[in-house]
Short mmCIF file of N, CA, C and O in Angstrom, two decimals:
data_model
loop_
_atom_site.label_atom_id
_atom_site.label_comp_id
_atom_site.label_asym_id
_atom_site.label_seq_id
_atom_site.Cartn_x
_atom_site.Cartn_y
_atom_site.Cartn_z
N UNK A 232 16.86 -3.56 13.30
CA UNK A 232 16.26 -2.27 13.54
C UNK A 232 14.81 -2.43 13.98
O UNK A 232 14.32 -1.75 14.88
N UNK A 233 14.21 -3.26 13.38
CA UNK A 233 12.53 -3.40 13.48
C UNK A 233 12.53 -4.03 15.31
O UNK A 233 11.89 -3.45 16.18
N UNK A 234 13.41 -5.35 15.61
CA UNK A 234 13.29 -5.51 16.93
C UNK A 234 14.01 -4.06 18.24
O UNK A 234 14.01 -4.06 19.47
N UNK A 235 14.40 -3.27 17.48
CA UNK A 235 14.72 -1.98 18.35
C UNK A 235 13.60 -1.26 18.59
O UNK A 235 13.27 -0.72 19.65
N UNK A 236 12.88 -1.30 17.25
CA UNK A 236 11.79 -0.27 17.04
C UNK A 236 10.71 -0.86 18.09
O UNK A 236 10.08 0.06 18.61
N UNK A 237 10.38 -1.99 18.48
CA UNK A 237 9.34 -2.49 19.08
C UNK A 237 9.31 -2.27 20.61
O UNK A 237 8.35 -2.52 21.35
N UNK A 238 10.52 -1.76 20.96
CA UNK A 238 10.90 -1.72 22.04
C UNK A 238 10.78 0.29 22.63
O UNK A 238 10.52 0.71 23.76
N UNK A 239 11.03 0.96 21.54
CA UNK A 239 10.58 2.10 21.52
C UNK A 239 9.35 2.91 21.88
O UNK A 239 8.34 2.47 21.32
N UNK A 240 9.18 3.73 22.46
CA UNK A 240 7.57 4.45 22.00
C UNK A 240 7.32 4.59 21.30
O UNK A 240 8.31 4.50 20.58
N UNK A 241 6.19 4.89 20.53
CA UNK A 241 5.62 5.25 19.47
C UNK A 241 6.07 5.96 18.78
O UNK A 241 6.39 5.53 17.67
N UNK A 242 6.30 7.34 19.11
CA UNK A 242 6.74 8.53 18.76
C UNK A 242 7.88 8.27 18.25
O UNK A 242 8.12 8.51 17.07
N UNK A 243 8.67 7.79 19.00
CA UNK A 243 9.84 7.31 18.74
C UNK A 243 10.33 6.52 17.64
O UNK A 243 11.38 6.71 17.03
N UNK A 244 9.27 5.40 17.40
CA UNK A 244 9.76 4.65 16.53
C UNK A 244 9.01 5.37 15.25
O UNK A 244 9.69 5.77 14.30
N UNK A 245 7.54 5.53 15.27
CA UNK A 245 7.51 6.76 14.29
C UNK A 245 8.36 7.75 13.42
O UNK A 245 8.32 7.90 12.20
N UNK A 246 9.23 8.47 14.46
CA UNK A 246 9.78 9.29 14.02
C UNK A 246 11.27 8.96 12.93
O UNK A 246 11.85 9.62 12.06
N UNK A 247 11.50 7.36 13.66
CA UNK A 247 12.80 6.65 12.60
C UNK A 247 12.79 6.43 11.92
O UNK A 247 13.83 6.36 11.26
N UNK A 248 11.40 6.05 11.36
CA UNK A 248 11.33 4.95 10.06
C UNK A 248 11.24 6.35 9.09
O UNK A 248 11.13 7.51 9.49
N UNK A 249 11.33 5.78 7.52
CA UNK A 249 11.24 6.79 6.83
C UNK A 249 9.96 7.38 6.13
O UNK A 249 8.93 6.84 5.71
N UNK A 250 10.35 8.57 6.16
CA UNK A 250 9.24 9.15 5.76
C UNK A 250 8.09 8.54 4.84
O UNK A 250 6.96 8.74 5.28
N UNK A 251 8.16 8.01 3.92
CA UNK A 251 7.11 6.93 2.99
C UNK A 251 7.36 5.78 3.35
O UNK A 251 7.44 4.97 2.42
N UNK A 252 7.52 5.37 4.38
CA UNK A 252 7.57 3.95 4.70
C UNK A 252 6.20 3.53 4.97
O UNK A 252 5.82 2.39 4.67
N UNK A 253 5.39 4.43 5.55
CA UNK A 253 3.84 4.03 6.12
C UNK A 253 3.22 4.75 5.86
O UNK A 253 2.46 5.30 6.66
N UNK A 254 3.33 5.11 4.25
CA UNK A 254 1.88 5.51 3.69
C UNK A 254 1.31 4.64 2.90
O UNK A 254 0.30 5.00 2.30
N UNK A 255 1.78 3.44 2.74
CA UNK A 255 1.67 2.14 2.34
C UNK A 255 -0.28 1.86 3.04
O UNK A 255 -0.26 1.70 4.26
N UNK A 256 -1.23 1.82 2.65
CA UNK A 256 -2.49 1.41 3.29
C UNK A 256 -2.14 -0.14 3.83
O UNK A 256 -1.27 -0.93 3.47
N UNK A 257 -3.28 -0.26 4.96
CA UNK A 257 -3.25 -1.39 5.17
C UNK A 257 -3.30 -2.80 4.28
O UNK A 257 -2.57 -3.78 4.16
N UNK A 258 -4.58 -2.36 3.73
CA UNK A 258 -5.62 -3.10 2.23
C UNK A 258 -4.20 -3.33 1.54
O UNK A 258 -3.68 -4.43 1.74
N UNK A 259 -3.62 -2.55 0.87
CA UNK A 259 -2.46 -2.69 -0.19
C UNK A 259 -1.72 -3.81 0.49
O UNK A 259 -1.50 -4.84 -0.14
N UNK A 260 -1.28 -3.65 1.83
CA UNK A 260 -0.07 -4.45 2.18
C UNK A 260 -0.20 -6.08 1.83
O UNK A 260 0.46 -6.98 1.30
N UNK A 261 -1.56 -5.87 2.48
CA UNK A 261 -2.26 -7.32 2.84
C UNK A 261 -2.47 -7.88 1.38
O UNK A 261 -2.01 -9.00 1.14
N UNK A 262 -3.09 -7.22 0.44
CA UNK A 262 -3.07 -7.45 -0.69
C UNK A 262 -1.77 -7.67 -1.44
O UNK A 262 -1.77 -8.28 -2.51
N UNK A 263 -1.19 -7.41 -1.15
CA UNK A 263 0.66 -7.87 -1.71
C UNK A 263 0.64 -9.13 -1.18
O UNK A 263 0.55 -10.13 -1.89
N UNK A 264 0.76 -9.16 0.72
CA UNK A 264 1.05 -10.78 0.72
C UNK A 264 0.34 -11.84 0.72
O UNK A 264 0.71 -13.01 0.78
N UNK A 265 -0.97 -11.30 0.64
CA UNK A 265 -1.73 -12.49 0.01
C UNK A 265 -1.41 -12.49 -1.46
O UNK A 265 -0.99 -13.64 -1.58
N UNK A 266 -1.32 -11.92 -2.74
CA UNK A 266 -0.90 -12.06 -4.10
C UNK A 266 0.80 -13.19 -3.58
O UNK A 266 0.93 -14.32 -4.06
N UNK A 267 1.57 -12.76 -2.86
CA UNK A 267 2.62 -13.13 -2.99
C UNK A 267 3.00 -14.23 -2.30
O UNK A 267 4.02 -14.90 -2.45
N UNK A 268 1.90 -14.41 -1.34
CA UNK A 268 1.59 -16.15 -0.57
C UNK A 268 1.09 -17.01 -1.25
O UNK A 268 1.04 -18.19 -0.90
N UNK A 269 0.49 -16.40 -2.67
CA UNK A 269 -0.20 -17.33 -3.58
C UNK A 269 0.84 -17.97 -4.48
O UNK A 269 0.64 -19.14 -4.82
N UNK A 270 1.90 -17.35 -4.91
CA UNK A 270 2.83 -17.11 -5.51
C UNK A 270 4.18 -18.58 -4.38
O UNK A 270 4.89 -19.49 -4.81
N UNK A 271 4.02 -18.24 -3.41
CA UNK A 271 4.97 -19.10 -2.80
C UNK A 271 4.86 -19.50 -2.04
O UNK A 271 5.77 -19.51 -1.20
N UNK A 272 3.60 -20.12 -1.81
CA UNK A 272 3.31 -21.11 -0.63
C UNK A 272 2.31 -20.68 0.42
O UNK A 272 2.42 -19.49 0.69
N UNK A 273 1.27 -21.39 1.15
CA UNK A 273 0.27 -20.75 1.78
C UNK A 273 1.44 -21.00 3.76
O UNK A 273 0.76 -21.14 4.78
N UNK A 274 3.01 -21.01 3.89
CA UNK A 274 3.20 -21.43 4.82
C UNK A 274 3.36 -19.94 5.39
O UNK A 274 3.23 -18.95 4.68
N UNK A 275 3.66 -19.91 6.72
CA UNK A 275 4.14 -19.16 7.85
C UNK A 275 4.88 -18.44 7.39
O UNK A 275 4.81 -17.24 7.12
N UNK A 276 5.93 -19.46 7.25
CA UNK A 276 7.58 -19.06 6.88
C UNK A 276 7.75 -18.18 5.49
O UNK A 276 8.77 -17.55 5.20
N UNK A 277 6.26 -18.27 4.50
CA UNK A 277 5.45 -17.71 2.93
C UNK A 277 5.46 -16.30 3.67
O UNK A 277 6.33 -15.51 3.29
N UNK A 278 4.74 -15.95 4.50
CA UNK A 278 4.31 -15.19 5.05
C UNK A 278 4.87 -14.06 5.21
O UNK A 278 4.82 -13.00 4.59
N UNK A 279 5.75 -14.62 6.67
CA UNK A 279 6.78 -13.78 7.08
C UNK A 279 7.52 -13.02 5.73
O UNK A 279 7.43 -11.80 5.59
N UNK A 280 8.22 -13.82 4.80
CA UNK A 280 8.84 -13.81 4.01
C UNK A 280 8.20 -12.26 2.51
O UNK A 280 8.83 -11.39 1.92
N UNK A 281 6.81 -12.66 2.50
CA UNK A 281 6.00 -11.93 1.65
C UNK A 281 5.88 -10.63 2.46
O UNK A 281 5.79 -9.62 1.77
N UNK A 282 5.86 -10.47 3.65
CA UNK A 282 5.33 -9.22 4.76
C UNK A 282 6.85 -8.77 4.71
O UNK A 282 6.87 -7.55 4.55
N UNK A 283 8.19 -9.31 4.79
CA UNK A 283 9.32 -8.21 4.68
C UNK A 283 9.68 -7.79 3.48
O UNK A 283 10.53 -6.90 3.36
N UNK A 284 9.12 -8.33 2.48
CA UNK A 284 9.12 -7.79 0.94
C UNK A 284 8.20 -6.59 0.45
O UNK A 284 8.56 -5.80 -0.42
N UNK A 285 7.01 -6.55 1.07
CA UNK A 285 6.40 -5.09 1.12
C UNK A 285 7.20 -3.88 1.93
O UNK A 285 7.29 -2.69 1.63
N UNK A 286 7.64 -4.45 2.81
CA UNK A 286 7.98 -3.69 4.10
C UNK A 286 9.41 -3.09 2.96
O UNK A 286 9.47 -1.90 2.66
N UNK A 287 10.21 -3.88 2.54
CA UNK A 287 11.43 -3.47 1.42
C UNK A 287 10.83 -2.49 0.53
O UNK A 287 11.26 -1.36 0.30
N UNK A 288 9.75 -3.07 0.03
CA UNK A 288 9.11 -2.33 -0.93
C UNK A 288 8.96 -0.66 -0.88
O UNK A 288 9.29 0.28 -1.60
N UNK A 289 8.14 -0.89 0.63
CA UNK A 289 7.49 0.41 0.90
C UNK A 289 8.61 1.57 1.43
O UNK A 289 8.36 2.77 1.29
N UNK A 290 9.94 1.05 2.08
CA UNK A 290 11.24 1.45 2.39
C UNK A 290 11.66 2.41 1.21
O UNK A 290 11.96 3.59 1.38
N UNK A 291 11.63 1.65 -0.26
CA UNK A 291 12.11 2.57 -1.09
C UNK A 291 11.23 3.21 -2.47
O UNK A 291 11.65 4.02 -3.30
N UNK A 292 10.08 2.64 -2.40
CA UNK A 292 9.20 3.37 -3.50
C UNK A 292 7.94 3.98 -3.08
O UNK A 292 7.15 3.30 -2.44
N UNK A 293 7.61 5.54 -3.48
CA UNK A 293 6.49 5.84 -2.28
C UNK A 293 5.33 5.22 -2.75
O UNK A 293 5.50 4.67 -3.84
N UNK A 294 4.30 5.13 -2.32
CA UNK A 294 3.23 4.46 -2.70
C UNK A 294 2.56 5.00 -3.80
O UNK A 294 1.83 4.26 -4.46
N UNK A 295 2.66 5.85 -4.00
CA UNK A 295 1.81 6.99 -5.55
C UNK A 295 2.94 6.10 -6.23
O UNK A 295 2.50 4.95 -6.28
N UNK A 296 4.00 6.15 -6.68
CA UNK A 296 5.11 5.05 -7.67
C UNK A 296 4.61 4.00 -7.81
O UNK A 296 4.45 3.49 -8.92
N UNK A 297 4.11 3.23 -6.29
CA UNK A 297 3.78 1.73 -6.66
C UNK A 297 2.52 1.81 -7.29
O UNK A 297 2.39 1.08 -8.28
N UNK A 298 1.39 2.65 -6.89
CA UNK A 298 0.22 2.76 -7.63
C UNK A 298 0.45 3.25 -8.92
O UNK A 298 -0.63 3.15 -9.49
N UNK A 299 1.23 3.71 -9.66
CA UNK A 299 1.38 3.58 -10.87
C UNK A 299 1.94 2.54 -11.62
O UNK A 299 1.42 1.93 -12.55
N UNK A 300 3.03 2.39 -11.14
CA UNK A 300 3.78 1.10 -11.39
C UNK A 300 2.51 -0.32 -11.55
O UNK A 300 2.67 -1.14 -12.45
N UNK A 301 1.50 -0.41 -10.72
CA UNK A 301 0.55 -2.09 -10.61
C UNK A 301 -0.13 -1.37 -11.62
O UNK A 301 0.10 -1.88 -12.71
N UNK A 302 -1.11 -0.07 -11.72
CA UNK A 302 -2.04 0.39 -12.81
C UNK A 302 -1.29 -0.01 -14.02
O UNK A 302 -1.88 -0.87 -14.66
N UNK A 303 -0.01 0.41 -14.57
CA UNK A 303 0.56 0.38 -15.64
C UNK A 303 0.58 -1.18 -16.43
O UNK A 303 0.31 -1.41 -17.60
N UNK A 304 0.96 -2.04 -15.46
CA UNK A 304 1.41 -3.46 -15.39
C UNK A 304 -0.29 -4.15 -15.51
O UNK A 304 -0.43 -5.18 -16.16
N UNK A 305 -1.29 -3.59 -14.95
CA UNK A 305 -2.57 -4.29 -15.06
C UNK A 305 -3.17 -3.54 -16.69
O UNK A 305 -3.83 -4.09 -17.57
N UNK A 306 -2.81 -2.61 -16.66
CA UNK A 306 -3.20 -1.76 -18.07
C UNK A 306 -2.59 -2.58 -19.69
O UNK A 306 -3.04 -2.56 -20.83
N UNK A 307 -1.63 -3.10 -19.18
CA UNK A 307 -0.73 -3.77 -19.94
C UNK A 307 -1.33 -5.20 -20.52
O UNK A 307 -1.21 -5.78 -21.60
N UNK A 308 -1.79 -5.40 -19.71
CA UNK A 308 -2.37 -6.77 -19.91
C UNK A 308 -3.73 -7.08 -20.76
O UNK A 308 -4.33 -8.11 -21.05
N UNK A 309 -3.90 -5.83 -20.99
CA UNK A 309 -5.38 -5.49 -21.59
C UNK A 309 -5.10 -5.80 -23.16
O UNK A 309 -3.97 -6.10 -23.53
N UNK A 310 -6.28 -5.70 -24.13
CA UNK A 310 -5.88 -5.46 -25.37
C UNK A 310 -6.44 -4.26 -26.23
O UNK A 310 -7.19 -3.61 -25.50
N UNK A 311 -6.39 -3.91 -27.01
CA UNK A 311 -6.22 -3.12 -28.02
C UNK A 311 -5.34 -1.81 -27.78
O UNK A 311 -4.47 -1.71 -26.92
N UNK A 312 -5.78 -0.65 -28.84
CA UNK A 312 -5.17 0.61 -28.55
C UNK A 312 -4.71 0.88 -27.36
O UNK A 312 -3.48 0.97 -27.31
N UNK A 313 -5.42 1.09 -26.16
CA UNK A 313 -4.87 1.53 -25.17
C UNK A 313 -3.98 0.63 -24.57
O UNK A 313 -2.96 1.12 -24.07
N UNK A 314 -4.17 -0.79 -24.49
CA UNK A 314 -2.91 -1.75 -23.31
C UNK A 314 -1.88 -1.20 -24.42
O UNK A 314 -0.72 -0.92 -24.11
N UNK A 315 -2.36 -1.05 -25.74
CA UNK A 315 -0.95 -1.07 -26.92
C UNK A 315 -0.14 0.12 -26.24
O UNK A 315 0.92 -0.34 -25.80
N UNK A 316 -0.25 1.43 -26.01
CA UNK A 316 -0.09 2.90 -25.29
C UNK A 316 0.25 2.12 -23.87
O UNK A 316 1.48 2.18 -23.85
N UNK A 317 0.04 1.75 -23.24
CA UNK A 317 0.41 1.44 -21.59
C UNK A 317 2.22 0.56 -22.04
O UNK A 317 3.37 0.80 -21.69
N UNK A 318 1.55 -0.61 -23.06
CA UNK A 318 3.15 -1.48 -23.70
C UNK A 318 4.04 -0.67 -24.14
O UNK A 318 5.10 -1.17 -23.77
N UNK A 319 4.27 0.31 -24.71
CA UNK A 319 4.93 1.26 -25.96
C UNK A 319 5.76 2.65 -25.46
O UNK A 319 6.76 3.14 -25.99
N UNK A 320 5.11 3.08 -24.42
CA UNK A 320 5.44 4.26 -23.88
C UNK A 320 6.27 3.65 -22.87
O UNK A 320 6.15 2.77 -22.01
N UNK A 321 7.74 4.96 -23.58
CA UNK A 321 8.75 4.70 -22.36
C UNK A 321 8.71 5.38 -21.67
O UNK A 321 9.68 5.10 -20.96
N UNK A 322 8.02 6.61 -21.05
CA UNK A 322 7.74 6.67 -19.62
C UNK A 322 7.20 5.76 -18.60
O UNK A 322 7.52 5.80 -17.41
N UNK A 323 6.40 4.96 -19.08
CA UNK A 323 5.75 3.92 -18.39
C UNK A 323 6.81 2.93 -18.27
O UNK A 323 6.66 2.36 -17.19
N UNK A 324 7.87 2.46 -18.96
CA UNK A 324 8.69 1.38 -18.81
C UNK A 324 9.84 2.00 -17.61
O UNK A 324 10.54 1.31 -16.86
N UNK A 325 9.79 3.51 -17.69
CA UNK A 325 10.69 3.38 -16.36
C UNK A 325 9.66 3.28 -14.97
O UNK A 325 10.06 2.71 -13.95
N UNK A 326 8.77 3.68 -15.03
CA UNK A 326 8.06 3.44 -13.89
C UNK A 326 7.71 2.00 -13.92
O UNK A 326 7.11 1.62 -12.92
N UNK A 327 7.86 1.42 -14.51
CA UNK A 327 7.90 0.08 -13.66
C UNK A 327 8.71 -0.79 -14.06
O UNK A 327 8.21 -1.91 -14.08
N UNK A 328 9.74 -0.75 -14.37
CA UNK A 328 11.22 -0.45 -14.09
C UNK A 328 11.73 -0.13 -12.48
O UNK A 328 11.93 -0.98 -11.61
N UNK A 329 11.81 0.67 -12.41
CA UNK A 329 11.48 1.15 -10.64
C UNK A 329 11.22 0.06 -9.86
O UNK A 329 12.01 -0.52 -9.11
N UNK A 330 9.77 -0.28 -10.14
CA UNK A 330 9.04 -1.37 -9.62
C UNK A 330 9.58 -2.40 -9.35
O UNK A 330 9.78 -2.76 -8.19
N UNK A 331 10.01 -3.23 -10.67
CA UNK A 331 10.92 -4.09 -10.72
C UNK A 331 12.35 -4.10 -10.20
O UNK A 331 12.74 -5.17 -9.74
N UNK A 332 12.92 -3.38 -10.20
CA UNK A 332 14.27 -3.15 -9.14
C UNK A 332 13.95 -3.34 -7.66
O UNK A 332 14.63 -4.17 -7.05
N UNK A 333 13.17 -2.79 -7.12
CA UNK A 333 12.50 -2.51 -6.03
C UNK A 333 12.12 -4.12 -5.78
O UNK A 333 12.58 -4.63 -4.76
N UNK A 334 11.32 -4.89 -6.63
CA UNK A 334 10.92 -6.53 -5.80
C UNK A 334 12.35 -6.68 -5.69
O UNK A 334 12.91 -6.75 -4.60
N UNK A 335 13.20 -6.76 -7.28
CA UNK A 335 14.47 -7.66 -6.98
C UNK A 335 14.98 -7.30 -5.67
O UNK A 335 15.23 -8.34 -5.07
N UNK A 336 15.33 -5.97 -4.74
CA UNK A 336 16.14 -5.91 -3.93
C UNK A 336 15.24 -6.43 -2.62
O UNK A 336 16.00 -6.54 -1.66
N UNK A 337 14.47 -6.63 -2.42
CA UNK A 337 13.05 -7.36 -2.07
C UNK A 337 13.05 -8.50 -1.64
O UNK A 337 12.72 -9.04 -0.59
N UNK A 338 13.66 -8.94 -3.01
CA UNK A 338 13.99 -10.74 -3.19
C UNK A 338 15.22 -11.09 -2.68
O UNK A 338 15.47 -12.17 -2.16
N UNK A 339 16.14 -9.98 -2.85
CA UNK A 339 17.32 -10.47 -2.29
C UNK A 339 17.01 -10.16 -0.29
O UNK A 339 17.14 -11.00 0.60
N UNK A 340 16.73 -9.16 -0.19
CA UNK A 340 16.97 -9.30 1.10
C UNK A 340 15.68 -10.25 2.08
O UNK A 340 16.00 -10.52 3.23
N UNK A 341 14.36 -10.69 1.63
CA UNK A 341 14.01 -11.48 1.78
C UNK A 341 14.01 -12.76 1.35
O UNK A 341 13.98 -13.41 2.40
N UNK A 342 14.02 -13.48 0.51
CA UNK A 342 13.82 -14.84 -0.08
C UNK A 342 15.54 -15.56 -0.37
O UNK A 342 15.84 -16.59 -0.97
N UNK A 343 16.31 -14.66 0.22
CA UNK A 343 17.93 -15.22 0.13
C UNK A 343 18.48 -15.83 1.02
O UNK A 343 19.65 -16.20 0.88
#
């Protein structure tokens, strides 16, 4: 689909992709595959690989989800009372929950 899309006008290919697919910021993206090139290698092939895993990403979780989902997960890591409230609360475990479904299908259709 993506080599169809390149071949399209703008408008055009604009208009296919889905609606929260590209409200994803630039900063964020880049910041994923650099976190995730660090994670698996500084190669090309790292690369490519880390850039269709956002692109999965951004396909099915809108970006307000993922920005809760990383706040929650960085909140977590903290200590006292409050990381304890970020760990404990199961609203927060489905939102990133979410998250986590979302790399796995991520992982499968990139890194497989």
């Amino acid at each position: 689909m993506a080599a169809l899309l390149a071949f399209c006008p703008p408008t055009l290919a604009a208009a296919a992709a889905p609606a929260f697919e590209n409200d994803y910021p630039t900063e964020a993206r880049v910041d994923y595959v650099f976190g995730c090139m660090a994670a698996n290698g500084q190669t090309h092939d790292a690369m490519q690989r880390c850039s269709c895993s956002i692109d999965v990403i951004a396909s099915i979780l809108p970006y307000d989800r993922y920005v809760e989902a990383e706040t929650i997960l960085s909140m977590r890591q903290g200590i006292g009372l409050q990381a304890n409230v970020f760990r404990s609360t199961k609203q927060f475990d489905d939102i990133v929950a979410d998250l986590r479904r979302t790399q796995a299908e991520a992982e499968i259709r990139c890194f497989k």
